[in-house]
Coordinates of C-alpha atoms in Angstrom, one line a residue:
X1 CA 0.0 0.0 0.0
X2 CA 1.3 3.8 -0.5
X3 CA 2.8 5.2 2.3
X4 CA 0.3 8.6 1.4
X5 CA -3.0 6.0 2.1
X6 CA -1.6 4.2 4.8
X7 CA -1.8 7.6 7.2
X8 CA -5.0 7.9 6.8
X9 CA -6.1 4.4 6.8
X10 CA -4.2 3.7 9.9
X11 CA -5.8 7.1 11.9
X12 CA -9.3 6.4 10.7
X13 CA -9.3 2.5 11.4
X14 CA -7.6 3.6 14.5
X15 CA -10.6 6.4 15.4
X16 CA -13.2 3.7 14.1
X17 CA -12.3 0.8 16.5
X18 CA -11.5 3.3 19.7
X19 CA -15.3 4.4 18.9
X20 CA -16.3 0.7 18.3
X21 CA -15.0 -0.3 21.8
X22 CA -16.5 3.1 23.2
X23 CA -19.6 2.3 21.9
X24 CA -19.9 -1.5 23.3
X25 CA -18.8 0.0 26.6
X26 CA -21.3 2.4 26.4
X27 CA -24.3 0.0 25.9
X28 CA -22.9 -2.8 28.7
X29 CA -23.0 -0.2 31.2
X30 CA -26.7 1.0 30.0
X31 CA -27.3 -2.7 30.5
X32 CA -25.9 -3.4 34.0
X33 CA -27.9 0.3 35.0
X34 CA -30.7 -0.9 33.7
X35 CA -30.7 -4.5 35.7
X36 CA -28.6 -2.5 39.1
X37 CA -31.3 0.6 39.3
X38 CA -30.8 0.9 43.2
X39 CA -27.2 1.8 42.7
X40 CA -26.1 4.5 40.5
X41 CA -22.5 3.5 40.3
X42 CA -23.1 2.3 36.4
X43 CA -25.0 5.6 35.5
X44 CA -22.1 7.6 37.0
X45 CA -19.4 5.3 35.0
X46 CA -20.7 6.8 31.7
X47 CA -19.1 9.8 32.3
X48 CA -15.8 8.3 31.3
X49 CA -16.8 7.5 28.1
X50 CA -15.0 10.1 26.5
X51 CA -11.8 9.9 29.0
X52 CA -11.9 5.8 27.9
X53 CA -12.0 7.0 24.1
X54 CA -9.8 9.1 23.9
X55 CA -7.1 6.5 26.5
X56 CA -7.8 4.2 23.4
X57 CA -7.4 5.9 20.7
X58 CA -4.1 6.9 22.2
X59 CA -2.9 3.2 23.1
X60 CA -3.6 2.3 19.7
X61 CA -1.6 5.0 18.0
X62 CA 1.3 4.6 20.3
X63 CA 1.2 0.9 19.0
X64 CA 0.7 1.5 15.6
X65 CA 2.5 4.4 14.5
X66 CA 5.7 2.9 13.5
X67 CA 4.4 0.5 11.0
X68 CA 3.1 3.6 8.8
X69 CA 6.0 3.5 6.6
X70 CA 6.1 7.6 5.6
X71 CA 8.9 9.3 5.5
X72 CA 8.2 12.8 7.5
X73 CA 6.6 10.6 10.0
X74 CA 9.6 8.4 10.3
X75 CA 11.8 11.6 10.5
X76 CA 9.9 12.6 13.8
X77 CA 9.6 9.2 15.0
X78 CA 10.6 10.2 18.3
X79 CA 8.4 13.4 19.0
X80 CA 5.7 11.8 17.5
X81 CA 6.1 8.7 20.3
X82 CA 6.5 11.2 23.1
X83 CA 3.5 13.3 22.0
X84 CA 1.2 10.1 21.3
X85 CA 2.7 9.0 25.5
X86 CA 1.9 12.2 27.1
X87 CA -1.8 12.3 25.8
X88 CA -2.0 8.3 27.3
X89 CA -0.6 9.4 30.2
X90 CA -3.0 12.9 30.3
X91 CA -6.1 10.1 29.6
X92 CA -5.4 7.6 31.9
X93 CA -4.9 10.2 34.7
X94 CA -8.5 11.9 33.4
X95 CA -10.1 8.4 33.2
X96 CA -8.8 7.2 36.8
X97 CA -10.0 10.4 38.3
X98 CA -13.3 10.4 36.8
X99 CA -13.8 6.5 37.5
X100 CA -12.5 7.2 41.3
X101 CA -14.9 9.8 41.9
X102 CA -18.1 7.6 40.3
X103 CA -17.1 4.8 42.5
X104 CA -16.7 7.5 45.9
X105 CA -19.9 9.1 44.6
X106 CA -22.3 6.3 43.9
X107 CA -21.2 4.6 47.5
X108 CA -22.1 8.0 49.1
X109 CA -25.8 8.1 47.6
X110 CA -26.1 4.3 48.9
X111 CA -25.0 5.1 51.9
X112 CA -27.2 8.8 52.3
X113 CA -30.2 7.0 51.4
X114 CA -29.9 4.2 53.5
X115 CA -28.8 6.5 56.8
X116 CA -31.6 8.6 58.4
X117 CA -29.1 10.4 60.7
X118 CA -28.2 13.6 59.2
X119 CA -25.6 14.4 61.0
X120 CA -23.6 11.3 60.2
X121 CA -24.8 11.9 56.7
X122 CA -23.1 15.4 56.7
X123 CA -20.1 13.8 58.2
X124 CA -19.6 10.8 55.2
X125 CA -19.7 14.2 52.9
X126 CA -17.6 16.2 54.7
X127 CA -14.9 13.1 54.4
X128 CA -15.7 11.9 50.8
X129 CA -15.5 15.6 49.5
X130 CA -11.5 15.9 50.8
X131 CA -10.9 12.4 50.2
X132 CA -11.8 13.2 46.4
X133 CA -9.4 16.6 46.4
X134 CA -6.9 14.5 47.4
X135 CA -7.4 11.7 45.2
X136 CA -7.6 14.1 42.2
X137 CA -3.7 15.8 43.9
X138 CA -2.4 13.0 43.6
X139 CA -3.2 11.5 40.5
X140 CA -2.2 14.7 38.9
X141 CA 1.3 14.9 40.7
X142 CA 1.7 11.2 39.4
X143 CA 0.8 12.3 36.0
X144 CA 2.9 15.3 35.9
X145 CA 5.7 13.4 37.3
X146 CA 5.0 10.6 34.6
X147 CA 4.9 13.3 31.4
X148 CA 8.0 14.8 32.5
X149 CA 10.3 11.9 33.0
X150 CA 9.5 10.7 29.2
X151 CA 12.2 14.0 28.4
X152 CA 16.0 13.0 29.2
X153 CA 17.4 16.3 29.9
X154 CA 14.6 16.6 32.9
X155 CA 15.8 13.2 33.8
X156 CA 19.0 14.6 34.6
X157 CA 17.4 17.7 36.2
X158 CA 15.4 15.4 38.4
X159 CA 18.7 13.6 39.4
X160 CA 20.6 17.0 40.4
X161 CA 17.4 18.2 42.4
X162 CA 17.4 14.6 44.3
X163 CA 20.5 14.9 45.2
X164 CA 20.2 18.8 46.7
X165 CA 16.7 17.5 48.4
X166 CA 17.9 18.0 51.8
X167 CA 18.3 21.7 50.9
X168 CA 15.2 21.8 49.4
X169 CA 13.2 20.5 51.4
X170 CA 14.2 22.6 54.6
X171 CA 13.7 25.7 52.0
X172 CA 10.0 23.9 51.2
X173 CA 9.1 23.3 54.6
X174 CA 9.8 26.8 55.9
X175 CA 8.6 28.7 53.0
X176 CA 5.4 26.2 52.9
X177 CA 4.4 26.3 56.9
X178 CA 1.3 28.2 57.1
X179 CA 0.1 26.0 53.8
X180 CA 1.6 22.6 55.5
X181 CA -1.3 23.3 58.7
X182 CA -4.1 24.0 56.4
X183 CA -3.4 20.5 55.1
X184 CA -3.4 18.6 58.2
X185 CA -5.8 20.9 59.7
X186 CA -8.1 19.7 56.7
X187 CA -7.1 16.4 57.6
X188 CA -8.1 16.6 61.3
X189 CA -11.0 18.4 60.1
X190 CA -12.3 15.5 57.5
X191 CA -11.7 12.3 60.1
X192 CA -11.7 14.5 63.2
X193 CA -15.2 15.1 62.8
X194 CA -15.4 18.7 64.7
X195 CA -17.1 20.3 61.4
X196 CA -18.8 19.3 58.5
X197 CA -20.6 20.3 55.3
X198 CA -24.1 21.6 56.2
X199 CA -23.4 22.3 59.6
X200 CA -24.9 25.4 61.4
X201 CA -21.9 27.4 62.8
X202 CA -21.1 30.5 64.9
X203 CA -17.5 32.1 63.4
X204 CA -16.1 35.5 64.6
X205 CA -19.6 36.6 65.2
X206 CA -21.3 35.6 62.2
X207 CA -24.2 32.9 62.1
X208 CA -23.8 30.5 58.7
X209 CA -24.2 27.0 57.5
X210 CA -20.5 25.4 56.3
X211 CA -21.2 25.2 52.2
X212 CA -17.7 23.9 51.4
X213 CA -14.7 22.2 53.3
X214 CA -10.9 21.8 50.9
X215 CA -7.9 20.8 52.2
X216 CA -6.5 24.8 52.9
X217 CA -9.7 26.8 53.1
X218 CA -13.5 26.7 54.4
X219 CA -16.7 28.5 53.5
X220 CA -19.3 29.3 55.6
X221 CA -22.6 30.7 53.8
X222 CA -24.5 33.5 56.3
X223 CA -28.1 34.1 56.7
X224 CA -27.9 37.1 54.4
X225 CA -26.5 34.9 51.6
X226 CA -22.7 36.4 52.3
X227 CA -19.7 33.8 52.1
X228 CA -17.2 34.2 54.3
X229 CA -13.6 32.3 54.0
X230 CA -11.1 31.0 56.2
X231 CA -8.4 29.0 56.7
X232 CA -9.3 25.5 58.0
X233 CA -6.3 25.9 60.7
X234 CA -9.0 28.6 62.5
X235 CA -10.9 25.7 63.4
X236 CA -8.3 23.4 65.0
X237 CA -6.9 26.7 66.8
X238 CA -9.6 28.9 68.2
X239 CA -12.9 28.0 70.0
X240 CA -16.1 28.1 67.4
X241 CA -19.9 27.3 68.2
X242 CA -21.4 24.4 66.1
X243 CA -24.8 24.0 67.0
X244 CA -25.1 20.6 64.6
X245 CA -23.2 18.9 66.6
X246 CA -24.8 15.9 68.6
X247 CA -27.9 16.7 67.2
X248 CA -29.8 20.0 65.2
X249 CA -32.2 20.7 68.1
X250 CA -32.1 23.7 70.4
X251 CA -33.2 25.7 72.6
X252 CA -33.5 29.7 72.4
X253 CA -35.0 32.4 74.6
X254 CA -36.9 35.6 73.8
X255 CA -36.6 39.0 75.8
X256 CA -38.8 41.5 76.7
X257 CA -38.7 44.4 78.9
X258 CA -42.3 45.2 80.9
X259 CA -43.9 47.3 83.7
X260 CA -44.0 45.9 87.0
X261 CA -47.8 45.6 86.6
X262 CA -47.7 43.0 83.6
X263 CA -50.1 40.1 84.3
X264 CA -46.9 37.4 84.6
X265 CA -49.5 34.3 84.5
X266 CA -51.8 35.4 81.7
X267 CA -48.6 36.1 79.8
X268 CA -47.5 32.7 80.2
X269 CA -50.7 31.5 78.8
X270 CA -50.8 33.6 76.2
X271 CA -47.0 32.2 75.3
X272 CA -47.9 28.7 75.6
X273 CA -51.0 29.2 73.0
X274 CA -49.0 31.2 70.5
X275 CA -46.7 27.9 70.6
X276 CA -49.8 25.7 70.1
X277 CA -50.0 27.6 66.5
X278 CA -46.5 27.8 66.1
X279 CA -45.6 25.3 63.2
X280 CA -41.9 26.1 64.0
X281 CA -42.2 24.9 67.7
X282 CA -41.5 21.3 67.9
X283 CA -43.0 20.7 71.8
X284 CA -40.4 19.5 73.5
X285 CA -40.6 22.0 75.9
X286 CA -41.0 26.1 76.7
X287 CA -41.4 28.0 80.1
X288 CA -41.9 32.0 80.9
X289 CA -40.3 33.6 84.0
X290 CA -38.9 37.0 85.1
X291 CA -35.2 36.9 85.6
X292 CA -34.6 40.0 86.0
X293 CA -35.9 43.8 87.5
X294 CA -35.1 46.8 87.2
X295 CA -36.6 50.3 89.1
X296 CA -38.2 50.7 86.0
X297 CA -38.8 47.5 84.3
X298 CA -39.0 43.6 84.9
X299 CA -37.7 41.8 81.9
X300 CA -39.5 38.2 81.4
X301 CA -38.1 35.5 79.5
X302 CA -39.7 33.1 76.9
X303 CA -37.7 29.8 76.4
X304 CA -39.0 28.1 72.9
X305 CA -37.4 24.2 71.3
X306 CA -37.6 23.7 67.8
X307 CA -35.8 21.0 65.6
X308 CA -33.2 23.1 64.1
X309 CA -31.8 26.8 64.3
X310 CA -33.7 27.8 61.4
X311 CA -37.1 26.8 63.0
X312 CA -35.9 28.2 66.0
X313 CA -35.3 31.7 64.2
X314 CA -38.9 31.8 63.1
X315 CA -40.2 30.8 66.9
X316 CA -38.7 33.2 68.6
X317 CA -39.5 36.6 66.2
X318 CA -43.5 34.5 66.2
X319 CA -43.0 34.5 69.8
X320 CA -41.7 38.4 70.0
X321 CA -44.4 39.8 67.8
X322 CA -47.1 38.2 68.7
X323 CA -46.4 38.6 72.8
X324 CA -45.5 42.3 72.3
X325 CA -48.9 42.6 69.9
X326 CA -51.0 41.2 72.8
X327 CA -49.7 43.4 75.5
X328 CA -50.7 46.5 73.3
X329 CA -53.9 45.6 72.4
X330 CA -55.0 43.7 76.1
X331 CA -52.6 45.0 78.3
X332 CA -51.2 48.3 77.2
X333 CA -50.3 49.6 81.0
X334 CA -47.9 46.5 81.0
X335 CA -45.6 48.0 78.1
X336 CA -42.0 50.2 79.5
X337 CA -42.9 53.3 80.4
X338 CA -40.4 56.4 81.6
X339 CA -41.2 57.8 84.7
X340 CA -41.2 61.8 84.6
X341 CA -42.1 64.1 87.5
X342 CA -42.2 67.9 87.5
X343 CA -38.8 69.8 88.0
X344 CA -38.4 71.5 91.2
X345 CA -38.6 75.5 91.4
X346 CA -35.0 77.4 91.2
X347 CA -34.1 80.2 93.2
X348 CA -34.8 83.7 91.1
X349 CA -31.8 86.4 91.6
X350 CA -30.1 84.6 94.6
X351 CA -34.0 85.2 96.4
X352 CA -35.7 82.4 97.6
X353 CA -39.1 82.4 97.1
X354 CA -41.4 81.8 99.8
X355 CA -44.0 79.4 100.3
X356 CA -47.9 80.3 99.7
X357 CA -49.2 81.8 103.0
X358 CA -46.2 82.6 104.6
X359 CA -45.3 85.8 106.8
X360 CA -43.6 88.4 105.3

């Protein structure tokens, strides 16, 4: 056969059979979805479809390039070889990362929808999300490392730098040292299970919900929709409130300030039926003293459950408006009042002046 033909009958018989075998692959894991619905492991495998294609078509290049028998082909033999084995080594390192993260993914869904407990739902995510970063780290490194030793000359760079590592790595592990604790703060983080993805939080002030946990940094998403980011070493080195931990439900209270004369036991009536129509109170228990007075003002205190701080929100500002809406419509004398009192009379011109009915 001419050498002209057999380029492009080698590439296209090449490009034909990778899409054959794509294809086949394709349909068996259809198949095995199709029989395996309760797990979505097969469903998440297609994904790789175009990783495995392109692995293939790669792999049978590499094999079959130096029977094409052209001569600006055989001129380049060996660029054309180290091209054709950095895209197999690009591909496998896309195809293992993709198939690693169906396999992590699909075990998580089996295991979140056989596990009622949220919190140890939250806590298999927290783990499986930085077990995947790191997973995906590494393969690249391994990749990178792979590509680069198919060139001598870094060969020879790799030797010299070996050989200098002690140097280097005191360099590396001084200049890296804040980085170095985010890492193993992520990893205490991940197994130490002090935070986790979907957890409620209190951070330098600010009330959120954790949205994402990496190896160096973590967000926490406010009420008001803000994100706030910090290092995941702030965790492991300074005191936080996580009010998901051992278990969503709480307890808050609700303040208000009142005149001495407020009817105390028809307000705690009146609390204990708003409740009864609360849909965010979940029952478990509420109570209404005064802790505290003032010369002016006593200030009573509601306690309200509910099954997590976002319910708990919405029971206490029910609780607050609706208490403070009953004592102005039923009891207004029991709202704060300030005392006044008329200001004595002032001497006029350094003369006092004297009293109604006194002598002269």
């Amino acid at each position: 056969m001419n050498s002209l033909l057999q380029v492009p009958a080698v590439i296209g018989g090449a490009i034909v059979l990778t899409f054959a075998a794509g294809r086949v692959t394709d349909l068996l894991l259809r198949r095995a979805a199709a029989r395996h619905p309760e797990t979505p492991l097969w469903t998440m495998l297609r994904r790789c479809r175009t990783s495995v294609r392109v692995l293939l078509l790669a792999a049978t290049l590499r094999a079959v390039y130096r029977q094409i028998g052209w001569q600006p082909l055989e001129e380049h033999t060996t660029a054309v070889g180290r091209t054709l084995t950095l895209v197999l080594i690009g591909a496998s390192a896309w195809c293992v990362v993709l198939v690693t993260s169906a396999v992590v993914e699909s075990s998580y869904a089996r295991y979140a929808h056989g596990t009622r407990d949220p919190s140890r739902v939250r806590r298999v995510r927290t783990q499986v999300t930085l077990i995947m970063r790191i997973v995906t780290a590494v393969v690249v490194v391994v990749a990178a490392a792979a590509m680069l030793l198919t060139f001598p000359d870094l060969r020879a760079v790799g030797t010299s730098l070996l050989a200098s590592a002690g140097i280097i790595g005191i360099v590396a592990g001084v200049a890296a040292q804040s980085t170095l604790g985010n890492l193993f703060a992520g990893f205490q983080i991940a197994f130490g299970d002090m935070v986790r993805i979907g957890d409620t939080v209190v951070v330098a002030g600010e009330w959120g919900v954790v949205e994402e946990i990496t190896l160096t940094f973590l967000a926490v998403r406010t009420w008001d929709e803000r994100r706030i980011t910090m290092p995941v070493s702030y965790f492991t080195g300074r005191p936080f409130e996580n009010w998901s931990r051992g278990g969503i439900q709480m307890t808050g209270t609700v303040f208000l300030h009142c005149d001495h004369t407020t009817p105390v036991a028809l307000m705690r009536e009146k609390l204990k039926e708003i409740l009864d129509g609360c849909e965010a109170w979940d029952g478990r228990g509420w109570d209404l003293a005064v802790t505290d007075t003032t010369p002016s003002a006593i200030v009573v205190r509601a306690i309200v459950t509910a099954k997590d701080a976002d319910d708990l929100w919405t029971a206490r500002c029910t609780v607050r408006e609706q208490l403070v809406a009953w004592l102005a419509e039923k009891h207004p004398y029991a709202l704060p009042r300030v005392a006044t009192a008329a200001a004595p009379a002032t001497p006029a011109d350094g003369v006092s002046k004297r009293a109604p009915g006194s002598d002269a």
